[in-house]
GROMACS .gro file of C-alpha atoms in nm:
model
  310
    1UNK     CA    1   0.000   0.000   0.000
    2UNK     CA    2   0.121   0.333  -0.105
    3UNK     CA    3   0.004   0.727  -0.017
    4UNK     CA    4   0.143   1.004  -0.268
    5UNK     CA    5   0.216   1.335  -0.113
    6UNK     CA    6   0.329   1.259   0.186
    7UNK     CA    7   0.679   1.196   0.365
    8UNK     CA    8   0.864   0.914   0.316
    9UNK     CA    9   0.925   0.902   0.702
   10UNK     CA   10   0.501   0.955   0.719
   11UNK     CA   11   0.484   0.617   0.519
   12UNK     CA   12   0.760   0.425   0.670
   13UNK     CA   13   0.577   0.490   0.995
   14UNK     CA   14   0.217   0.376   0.861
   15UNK     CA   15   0.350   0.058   0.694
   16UNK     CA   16   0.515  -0.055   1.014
   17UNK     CA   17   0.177  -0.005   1.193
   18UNK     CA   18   0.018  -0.220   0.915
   19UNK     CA   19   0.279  -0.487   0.944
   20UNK     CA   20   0.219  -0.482   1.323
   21UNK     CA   21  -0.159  -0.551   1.305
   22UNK     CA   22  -0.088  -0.825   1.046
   23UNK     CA   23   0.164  -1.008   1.276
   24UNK     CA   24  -0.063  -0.960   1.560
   25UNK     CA   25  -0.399  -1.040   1.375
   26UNK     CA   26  -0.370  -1.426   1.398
   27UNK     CA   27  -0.270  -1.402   1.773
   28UNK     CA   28  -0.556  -1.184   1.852
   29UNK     CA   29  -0.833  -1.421   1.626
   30UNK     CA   30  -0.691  -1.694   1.807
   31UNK     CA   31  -0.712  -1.574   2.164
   32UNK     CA   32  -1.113  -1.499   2.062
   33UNK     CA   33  -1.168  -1.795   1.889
   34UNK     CA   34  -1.033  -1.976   2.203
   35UNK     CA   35  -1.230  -1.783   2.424
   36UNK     CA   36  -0.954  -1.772   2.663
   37UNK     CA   37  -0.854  -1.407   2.678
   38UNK     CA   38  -0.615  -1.425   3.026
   39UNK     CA   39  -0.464  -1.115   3.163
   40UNK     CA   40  -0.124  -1.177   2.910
   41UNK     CA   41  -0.364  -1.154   2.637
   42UNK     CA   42  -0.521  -0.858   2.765
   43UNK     CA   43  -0.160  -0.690   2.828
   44UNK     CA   44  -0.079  -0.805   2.451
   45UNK     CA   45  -0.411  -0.633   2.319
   46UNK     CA   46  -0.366  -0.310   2.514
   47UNK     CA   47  -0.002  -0.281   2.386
   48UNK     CA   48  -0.123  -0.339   2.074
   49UNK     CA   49  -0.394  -0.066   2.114
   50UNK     CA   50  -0.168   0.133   2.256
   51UNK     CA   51   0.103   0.139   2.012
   52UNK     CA   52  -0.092   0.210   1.691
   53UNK     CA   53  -0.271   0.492   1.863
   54UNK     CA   54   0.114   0.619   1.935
   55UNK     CA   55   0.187   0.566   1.564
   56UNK     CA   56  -0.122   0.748   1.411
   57UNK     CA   57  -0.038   1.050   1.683
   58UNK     CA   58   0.302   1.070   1.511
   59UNK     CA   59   0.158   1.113   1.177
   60UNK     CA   60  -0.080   1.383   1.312
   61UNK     CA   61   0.239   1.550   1.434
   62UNK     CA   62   0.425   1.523   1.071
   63UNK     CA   63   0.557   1.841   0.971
   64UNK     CA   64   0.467   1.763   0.577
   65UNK     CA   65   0.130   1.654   0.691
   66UNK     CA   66   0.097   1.994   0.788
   67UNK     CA   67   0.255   2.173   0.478
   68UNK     CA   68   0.027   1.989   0.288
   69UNK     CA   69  -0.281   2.073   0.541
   70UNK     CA   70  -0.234   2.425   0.516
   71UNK     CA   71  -0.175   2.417   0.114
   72UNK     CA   72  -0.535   2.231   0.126
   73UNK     CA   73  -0.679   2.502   0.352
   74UNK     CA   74  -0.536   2.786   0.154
   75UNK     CA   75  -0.711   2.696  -0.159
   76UNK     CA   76  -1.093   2.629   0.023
   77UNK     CA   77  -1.015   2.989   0.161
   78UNK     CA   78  -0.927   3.153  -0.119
   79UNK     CA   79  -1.173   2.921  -0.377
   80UNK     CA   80  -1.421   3.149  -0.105
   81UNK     CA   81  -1.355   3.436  -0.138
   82UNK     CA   82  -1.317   3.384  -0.541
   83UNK     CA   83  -1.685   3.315  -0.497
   84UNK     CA   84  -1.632   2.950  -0.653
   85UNK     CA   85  -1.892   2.835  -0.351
   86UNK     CA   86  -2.171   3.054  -0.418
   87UNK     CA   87  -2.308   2.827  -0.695
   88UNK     CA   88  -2.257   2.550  -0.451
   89UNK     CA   89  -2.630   2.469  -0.416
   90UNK     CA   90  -2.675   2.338  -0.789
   91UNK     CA   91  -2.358   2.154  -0.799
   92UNK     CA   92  -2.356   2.007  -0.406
   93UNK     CA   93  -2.272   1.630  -0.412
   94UNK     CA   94  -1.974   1.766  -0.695
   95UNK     CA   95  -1.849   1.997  -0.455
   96UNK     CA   96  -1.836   1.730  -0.207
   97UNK     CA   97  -1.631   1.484  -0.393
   98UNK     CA   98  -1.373   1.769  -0.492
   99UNK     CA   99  -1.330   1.851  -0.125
  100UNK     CA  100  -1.326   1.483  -0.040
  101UNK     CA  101  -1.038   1.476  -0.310
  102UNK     CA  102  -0.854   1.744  -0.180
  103UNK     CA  103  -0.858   1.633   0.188
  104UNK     CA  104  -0.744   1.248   0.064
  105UNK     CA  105  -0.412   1.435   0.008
  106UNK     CA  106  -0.344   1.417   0.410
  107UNK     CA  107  -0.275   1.051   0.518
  108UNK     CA  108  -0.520   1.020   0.796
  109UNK     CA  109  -0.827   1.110   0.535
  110UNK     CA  110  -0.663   0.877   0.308
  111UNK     CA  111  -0.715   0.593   0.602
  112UNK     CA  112  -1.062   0.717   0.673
  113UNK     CA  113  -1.162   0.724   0.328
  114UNK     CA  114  -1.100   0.317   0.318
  115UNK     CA  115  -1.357   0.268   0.632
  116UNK     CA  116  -1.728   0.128   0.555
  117UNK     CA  117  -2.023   0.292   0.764
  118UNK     CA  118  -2.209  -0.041   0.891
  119UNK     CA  119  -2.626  -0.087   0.727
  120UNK     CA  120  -2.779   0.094   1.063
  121UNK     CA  121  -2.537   0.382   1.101
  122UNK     CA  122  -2.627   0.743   1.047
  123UNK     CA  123  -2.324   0.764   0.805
  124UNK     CA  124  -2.424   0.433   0.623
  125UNK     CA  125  -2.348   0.466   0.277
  126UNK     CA  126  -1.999   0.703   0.307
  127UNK     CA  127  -1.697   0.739   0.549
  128UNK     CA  128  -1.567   0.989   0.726
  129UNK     CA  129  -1.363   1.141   0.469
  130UNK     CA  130  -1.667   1.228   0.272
  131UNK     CA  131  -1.847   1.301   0.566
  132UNK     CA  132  -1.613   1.541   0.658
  133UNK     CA  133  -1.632   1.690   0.239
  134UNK     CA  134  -2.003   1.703   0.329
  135UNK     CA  135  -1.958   1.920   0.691
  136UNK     CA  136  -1.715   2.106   0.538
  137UNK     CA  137  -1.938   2.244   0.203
  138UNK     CA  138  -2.241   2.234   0.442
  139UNK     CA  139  -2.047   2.531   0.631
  140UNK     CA  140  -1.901   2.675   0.305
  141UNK     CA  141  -2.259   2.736   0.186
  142UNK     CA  142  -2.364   2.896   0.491
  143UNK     CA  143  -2.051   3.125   0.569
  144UNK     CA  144  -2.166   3.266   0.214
  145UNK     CA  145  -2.485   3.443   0.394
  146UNK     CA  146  -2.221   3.536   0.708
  147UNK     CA  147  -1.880   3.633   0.552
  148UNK     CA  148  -1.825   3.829   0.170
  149UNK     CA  149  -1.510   3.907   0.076
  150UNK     CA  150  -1.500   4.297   0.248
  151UNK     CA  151  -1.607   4.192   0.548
  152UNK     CA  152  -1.362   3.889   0.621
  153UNK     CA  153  -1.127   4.127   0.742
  154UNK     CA  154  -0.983   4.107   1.156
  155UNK     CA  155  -1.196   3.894   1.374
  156UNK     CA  156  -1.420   3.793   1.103
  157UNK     CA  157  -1.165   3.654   0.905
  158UNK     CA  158  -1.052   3.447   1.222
  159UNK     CA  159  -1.417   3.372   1.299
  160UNK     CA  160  -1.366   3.206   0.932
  161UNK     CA  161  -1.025   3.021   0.949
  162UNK     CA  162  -1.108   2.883   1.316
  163UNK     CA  163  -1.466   2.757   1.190
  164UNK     CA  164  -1.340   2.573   0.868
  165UNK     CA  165  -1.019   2.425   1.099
  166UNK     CA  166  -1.324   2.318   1.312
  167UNK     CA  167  -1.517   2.151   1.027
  168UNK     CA  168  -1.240   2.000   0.862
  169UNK     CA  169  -1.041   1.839   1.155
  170UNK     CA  170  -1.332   1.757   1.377
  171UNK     CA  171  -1.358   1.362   1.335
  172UNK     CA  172  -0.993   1.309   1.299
  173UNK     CA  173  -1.061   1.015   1.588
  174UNK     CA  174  -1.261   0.834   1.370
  175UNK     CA  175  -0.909   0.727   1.223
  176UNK     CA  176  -0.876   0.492   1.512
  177UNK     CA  177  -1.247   0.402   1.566
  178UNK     CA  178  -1.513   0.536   1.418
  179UNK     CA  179  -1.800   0.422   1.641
  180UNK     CA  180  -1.612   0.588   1.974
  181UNK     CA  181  -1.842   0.827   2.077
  182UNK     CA  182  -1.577   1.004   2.289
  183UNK     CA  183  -1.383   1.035   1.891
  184UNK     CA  184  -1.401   1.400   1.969
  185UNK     CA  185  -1.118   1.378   2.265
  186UNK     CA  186  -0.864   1.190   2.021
  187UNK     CA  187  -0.977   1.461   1.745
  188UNK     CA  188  -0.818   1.746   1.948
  189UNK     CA  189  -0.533   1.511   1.993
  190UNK     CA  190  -0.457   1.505   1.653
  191UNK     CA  191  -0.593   1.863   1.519
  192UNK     CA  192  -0.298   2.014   1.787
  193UNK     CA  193  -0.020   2.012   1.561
  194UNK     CA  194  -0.143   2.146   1.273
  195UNK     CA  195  -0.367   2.412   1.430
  196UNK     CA  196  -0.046   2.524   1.557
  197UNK     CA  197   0.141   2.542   1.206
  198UNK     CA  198  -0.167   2.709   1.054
  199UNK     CA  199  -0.126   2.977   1.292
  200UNK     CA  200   0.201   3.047   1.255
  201UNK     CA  201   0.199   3.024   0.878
  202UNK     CA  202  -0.048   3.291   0.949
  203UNK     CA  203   0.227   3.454   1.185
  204UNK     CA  204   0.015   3.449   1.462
  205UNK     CA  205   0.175   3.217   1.710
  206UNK     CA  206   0.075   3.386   1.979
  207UNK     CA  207  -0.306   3.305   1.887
  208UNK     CA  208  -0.506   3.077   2.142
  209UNK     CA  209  -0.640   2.759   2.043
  210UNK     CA  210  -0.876   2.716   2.340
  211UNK     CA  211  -1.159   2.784   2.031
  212UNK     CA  212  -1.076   2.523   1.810
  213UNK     CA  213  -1.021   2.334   2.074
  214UNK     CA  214  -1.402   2.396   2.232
  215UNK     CA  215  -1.533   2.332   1.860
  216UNK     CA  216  -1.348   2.028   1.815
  217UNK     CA  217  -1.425   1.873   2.136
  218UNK     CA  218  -1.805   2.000   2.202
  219UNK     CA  219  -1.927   1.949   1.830
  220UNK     CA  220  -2.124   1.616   1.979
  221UNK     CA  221  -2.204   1.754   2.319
  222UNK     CA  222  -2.539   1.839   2.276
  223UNK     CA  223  -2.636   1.490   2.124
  224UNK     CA  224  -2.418   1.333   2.435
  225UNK     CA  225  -2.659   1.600   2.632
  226UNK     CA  226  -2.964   1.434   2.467
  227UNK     CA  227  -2.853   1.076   2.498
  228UNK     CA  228  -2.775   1.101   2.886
  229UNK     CA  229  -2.413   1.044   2.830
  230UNK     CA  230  -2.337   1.384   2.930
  231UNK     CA  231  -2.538   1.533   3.269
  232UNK     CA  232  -2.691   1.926   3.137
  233UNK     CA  233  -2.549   2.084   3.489
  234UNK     CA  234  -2.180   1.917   3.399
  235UNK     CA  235  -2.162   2.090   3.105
  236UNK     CA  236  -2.341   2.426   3.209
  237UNK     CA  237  -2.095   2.450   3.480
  238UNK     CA  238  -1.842   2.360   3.264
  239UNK     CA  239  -1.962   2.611   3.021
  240UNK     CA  240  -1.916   2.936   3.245
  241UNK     CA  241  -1.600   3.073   3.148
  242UNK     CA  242  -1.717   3.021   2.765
  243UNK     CA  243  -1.784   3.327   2.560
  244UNK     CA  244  -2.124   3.454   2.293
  245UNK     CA  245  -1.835   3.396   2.021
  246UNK     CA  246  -1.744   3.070   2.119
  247UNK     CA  247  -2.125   2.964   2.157
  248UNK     CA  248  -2.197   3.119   1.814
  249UNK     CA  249  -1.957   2.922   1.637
  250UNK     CA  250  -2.071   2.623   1.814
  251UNK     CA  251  -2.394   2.650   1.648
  252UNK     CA  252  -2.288   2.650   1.295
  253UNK     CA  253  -2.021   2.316   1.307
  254UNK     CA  254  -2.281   2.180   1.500
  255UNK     CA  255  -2.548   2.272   1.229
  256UNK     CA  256  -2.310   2.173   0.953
  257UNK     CA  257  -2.269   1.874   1.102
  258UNK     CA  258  -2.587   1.739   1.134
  259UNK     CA  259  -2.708   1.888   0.829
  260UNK     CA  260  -2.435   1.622   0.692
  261UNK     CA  261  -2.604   1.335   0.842
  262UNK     CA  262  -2.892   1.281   0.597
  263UNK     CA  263  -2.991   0.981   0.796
  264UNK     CA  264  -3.031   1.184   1.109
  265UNK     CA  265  -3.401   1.196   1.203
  266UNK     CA  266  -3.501   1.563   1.229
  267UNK     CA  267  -3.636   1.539   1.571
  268UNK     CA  268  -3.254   1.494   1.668
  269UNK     CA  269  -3.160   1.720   1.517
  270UNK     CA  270  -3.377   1.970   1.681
  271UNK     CA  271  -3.348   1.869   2.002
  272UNK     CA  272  -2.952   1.936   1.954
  273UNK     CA  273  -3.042   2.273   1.878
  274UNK     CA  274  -3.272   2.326   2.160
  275UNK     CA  275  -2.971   2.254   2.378
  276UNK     CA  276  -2.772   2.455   2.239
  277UNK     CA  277  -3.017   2.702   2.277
  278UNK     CA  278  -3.096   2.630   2.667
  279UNK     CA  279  -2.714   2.640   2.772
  280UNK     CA  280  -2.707   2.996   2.613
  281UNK     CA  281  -3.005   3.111   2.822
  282UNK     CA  282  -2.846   3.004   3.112
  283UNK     CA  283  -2.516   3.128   3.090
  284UNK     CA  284  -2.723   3.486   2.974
  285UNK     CA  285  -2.663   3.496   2.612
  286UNK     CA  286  -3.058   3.633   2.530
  287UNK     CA  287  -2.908   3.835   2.270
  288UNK     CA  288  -2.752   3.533   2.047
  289UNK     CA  289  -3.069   3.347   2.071
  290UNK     CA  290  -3.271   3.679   1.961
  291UNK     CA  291  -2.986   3.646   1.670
  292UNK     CA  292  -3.000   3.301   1.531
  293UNK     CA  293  -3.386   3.325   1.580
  294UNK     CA  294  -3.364   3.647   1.294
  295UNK     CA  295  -3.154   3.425   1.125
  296UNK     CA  296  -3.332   3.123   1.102
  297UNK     CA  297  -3.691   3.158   1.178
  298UNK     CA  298  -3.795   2.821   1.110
  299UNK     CA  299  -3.611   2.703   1.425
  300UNK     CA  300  -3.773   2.984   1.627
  301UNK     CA  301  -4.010   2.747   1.867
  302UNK     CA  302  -3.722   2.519   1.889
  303UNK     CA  303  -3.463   2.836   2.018
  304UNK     CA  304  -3.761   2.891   2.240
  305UNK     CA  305  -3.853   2.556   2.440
  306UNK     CA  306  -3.665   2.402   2.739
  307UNK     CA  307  -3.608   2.013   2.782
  308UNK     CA  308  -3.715   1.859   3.079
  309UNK     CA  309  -3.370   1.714   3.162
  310UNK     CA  310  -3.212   2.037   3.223
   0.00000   0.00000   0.00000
C-alpha cells in the first residue's frame, strides 16, 4: 500500500503499523476464537492498542502533513472568497467529492476514506472522509450568507479560518475508531499540531487555540446532552468561562454537522439545537438566541422551548 504526497518518514511509519496488526492479527483471532482471553492476552491487546494509537499520533504531528494541510486550507479559503462556492447549491454532491479529493491528500483522510459505515449507522453509505467533504461544504454554503469578501477582514476573518479548521479536523478520531463516541477527545489530539502550524503560517503564534479546541471537542455535546451520556449541569458548569463567540460558532459546526447526516431523524436534530439554545439562556446569552432566531426563523419554537432534563 502506497500514499502520494506525503513523507517518506510519514509512510515508513504507517507501513510498520500495518505490518504490526498483520503479525498480531492471527494471535488476537486466536485468543477470541479460544475464548480464553487471560490477563497476558489482555496486556498483549492493550499494547497493541496502545502502540498504533502512538503511531497514528506521530503522523498527526508530521511536519509535511501539515505543509500539505495548510496548502489544502489555503485553496478552500481563497476558492471562497473567489466566490467559486456561491453556486454551490446546484452543484452540491460535486463539490463534495472535490473537497473529499482534496482532503485524501493528508494521510489520515486517506485511512478514513478506506472505512465502511455499517447498514444501521447514520453515516451508512460514506466514510468519514466524505463526511467530513459534506460538513465542510455544508459550512461553506452557509458562511456565504455570514462572511463576503470585504467583510472577512480582523476577527471575522478568524471567525472564518477557526470555523473551517473546526469543520475540517473535527472527526480526525474516527481514524482509530469510528463508532467511539468520545472520537471528539482523540480529534483534538490530533488537530494540535497542525492548528499550531496554521497559525504560525499565518504569523500568529501567539493566537489561542482554546476555540478550536471547544469546537473540536463540544461538536457532539449536545447529542451526548440528549442521549444522557453527558449530565446538562456538567456541562453548564463547565460552560461558564465560555464566551457569545465561542457559543456562536458552536452553532454552525454543529449545524453543519448534522445537516451532513442525511440519515439523522429531524427530531434529533432539533433537540440538539434546543440545547444549544438552553445552555445559552443560562449562561445569559438572550441576545444570540434573539440572533440566530432572525436568522433562522424556522427554528424559532425550537430556540424557544426548554427540555425537561435540564
Amino acid at each position: 500500500m502506497e500514499f502520494p504526497e506525503i513523507t517518506v518518514a510519514a509512510n515508513e511509519l504507517w507501513m510498520q503499523v500495518l505490518e504490526f496488526l498483520e503479525k498480531s492479527l492471527s494471535t488476537l483471532v486466536s485468543h477470541c476464537g479460544e475464548c480464553a482471553i487471560g490477563p497476558l492476552q489482555k496486556d498483549d491487546v492493550n499494547r497493541l492498542v496502545a502502540e498504533v494509537r502512538t503511531s497514528v499520533i506521530e503522523l498527526g504531528e508530521d511536519a509535511e502533513q501539515h505543509r500539505i494541510l495548510i496548502q489544502i486550507f489555503s485553496k478552500f479559503e481563497q476558492e471562497f472568497l473567489d466566490g467559486q462556492f456561491n453556486s454551490l447549491e446546484s452543484n452540491f454532491e460535486e463539490r463534495v467529492l472535490q473537497v473529499a479529493g482534496e482532503l485524501n491528500k493528508v494521510t489520515i483522510f486517506q485511512l478514513m476514506s478506506t472505512m465502511i459505515a455499517g447498514p444501521e449507522s447514520r453515516h451508512r453509505g460514506t466514510n468519514p472522509t466524505i463526511h467530513t467533504a459534506r460538513v465542510i461544504c455544508e459550512w461553506l454554503l452557509e458562511a456565504s450568507s455570514r462572511f463576503t469578501k470585504e467583510n472577512l477582514t480582523g476577527e471575522n476573518l478568524w471567525s472564518f479560518r477557526e470555523e473551517l479548521l473546526a469543520v475540517m479536523l473535527h472527526d480526525l478520531g474516527k481514524v482509530l475508531n469510528p463508532r467511539f463516541d468520545g472520537h471528539h477527545k482523540i480529534s483534538w489530539t490530533l488537530a494540535r499540531e497542525s492548528v499550531s502550524a496554521l497559525f504560525a503560517h499565518f504569523d500568529l503564534d501567539s493566537r489561542s487555540d482554546d476555540k478550536v479546541n471547544f469546537m473540536i471537542s463540544m461538536h457532539d455535546m449536545c447529542g451526548h446532552i440528549a442521549a444522557g451520556r453527558m449530565p446538562y449541569s456538567e456541562v453548564l458548569e463547565d460552560f461558564q468561562r465560555v464566551d457569545e463567540d465561542y457559543m456562536r460558532s458552536l452553532f454552525y459546526v454543529q449545524l453543519s454537522d448534522m445537516r451532513a447526516i442525511k440519515a439523522m431523524p429531524m427530531s434529533h436534530k432539533h433537540e440538539n439545537i434546543t440545547i444549544w439554545s438552553m445552555l445559552c439562556f443560562d449562561l445569559g446569552f438572550d441576545e444570540l438566541i434573539d440572533e440566530m432566531i432572525k436568522k433562522f426563523p424556522q427554528f424559532s419554537d425550537i430556540l424557544n422551548r426548554r427540555l425537561s432534563f435540564a
